Amino acid sequence: MAIDGTLISNFSGPELNGPNGVHVTPTGQVLVYAFNSHSVIQVDRKGKINWQLWLQRKMESASVNLLQHQQSQDNCGSIC
């Protein structure tokens, strides 16, 4: 989505099961965190995964720390 709210692209797939976090880096890379598939993926402007930078790790992986915190019934995840 552009700053003005215009939809640029969308993505769905098994790599993104339960998406609940998004981050845009200072260089404009879009990283999406998917809780159910334990994935962090980079999506380009056309909605395609950048496979060279695609990471899929389990919650206990040392290279990507995915933190979860349960507060009431809401789950929260973050990319560190």
Tab-separated table of C-alpha atoms in Angstrom:
chain	number	residue	atom	x	y	z
A	1	MET	CA	0.000	0.000	0.000
A	2	ALA	CA	1.305	3.431	-0.893
A	3	ILE	CA	1.467	6.301	1.582
A	4	ASP	CA	-1.731	7.732	0.076
A	5	GLY	CA	-3.585	4.448	0.704
A	6	THR	CA	-3.464	3.166	-2.881
A	7	LEU	CA	-3.142	-0.619	-3.123
A	8	ILE	CA	0.097	-1.460	-4.952
A	9	SER	CA	-0.046	-5.261	-4.753
A	10	ASN	CA	-1.211	-8.163	-2.631
A	11	PHE	CA	0.167	-11.590	-1.800
A	12	SER	CA	-1.143	-14.849	-0.417
A	13	GLY	CA	0.366	-18.286	-0.202
A	14	PRO	CA	1.270	-21.136	2.147
A	15	GLU	CA	4.448	-19.290	3.159
A	16	LEU	CA	2.242	-16.650	4.739
A	17	ASN	CA	-0.089	-18.580	7.042
A	18	GLY	CA	-1.441	-16.279	9.745
A	19	PRO	CA	0.234	-12.987	8.820
A	20	ASN	CA	0.165	-10.594	11.748
A	21	GLY	CA	3.160	-8.296	11.441
A	22	VAL	CA	4.673	-6.047	8.813
A	23	HIS	CA	7.771	-3.880	8.744
A	24	VAL	CA	9.163	-1.559	6.085
A	25	THR	CA	12.925	-1.098	6.307
A	26	PRO	CA	14.578	2.298	5.747
A	27	THR	CA	15.511	1.064	2.251
A	28	GLY	CA	11.868	0.245	1.431
A	29	GLN	CA	11.966	-3.539	1.825
A	30	VAL	CA	8.645	-4.963	3.058
A	31	LEU	CA	9.020	-7.776	5.591
A	32	VAL	CA	5.930	-9.736	6.639
A	33	TYR	CA	5.814	-11.969	9.715
A	34	ALA	CA	3.462	-14.975	9.658
A	35	PHE	CA	2.760	-16.481	13.073
A	36	ASN	CA	1.245	-19.831	12.004
A	37	SER	CA	3.907	-20.665	9.402
A	38	HIS	CA	6.748	-19.263	11.558
A	39	SER	CA	7.948	-17.246	8.568
A	40	VAL	CA	9.471	-13.911	7.776
A	41	ILE	CA	9.299	-13.091	4.074
A	42	GLN	CA	10.260	-10.141	1.920
A	43	VAL	CA	7.633	-9.105	-0.624
A	44	ASP	CA	8.386	-6.884	-3.626
A	45	ARG	CA	6.194	-4.148	-5.142
A	46	LYS	CA	4.502	-6.705	-7.430
A	47	GLY	CA	3.508	-8.941	-4.516
A	48	LYS	CA	6.157	-11.566	-5.272
A	49	ILE	CA	8.431	-13.142	-2.683
A	50	ASN	CA	12.105	-12.304	-3.003
A	51	TRP	CA	13.195	-15.946	-2.789
A	52	GLN	CA	16.887	-15.111	-2.354
A	53	LEU	CA	16.075	-13.307	0.883
A	54	TRP	CA	13.205	-15.524	2.026
A	55	LEU	CA	13.683	-16.891	5.526
A	56	GLN	CA	11.707	-19.592	7.214
A	57	ARG	CA	12.745	-20.508	10.713
A	58	LYS	CA	11.165	-22.187	13.687
A	59	MET	CA	10.499	-20.079	16.758
A	60	GLU	CA	13.591	-21.479	18.445
A	61	SER	CA	15.952	-20.488	15.597
A	62	ALA	CA	18.956	-18.427	16.690
A	63	SER	CA	19.270	-16.521	13.399
A	64	VAL	CA	15.791	-14.996	13.505
A	65	ASN	CA	14.245	-14.300	16.889
A	66	LEU	CA	10.471	-14.321	16.710
A	67	LEU	CA	9.061	-13.237	20.019
A	68	GLN	CA	5.528	-13.950	21.052
A	69	HIS	CA	3.578	-12.589	23.932
A	70	GLN	CA	0.032	-13.449	24.859
A	71	GLN	CA	-1.962	-10.653	26.388
A	72	SER	CA	-5.575	-11.585	27.100
A	73	GLN	CA	-6.578	-13.409	23.904
A	74	ASP	CA	-4.385	-11.379	21.524
A	75	ASN	CA	-1.104	-12.706	20.143
A	76	CYS	CA	1.712	-10.306	19.394
A	77	GLY	CA	4.809	-11.068	17.330
A	78	SER	CA	7.855	-9.011	16.496
A	79	ILE	CA	10.919	-9.235	14.299
A	80	CYS	CA	14.199	-8.560	16.129
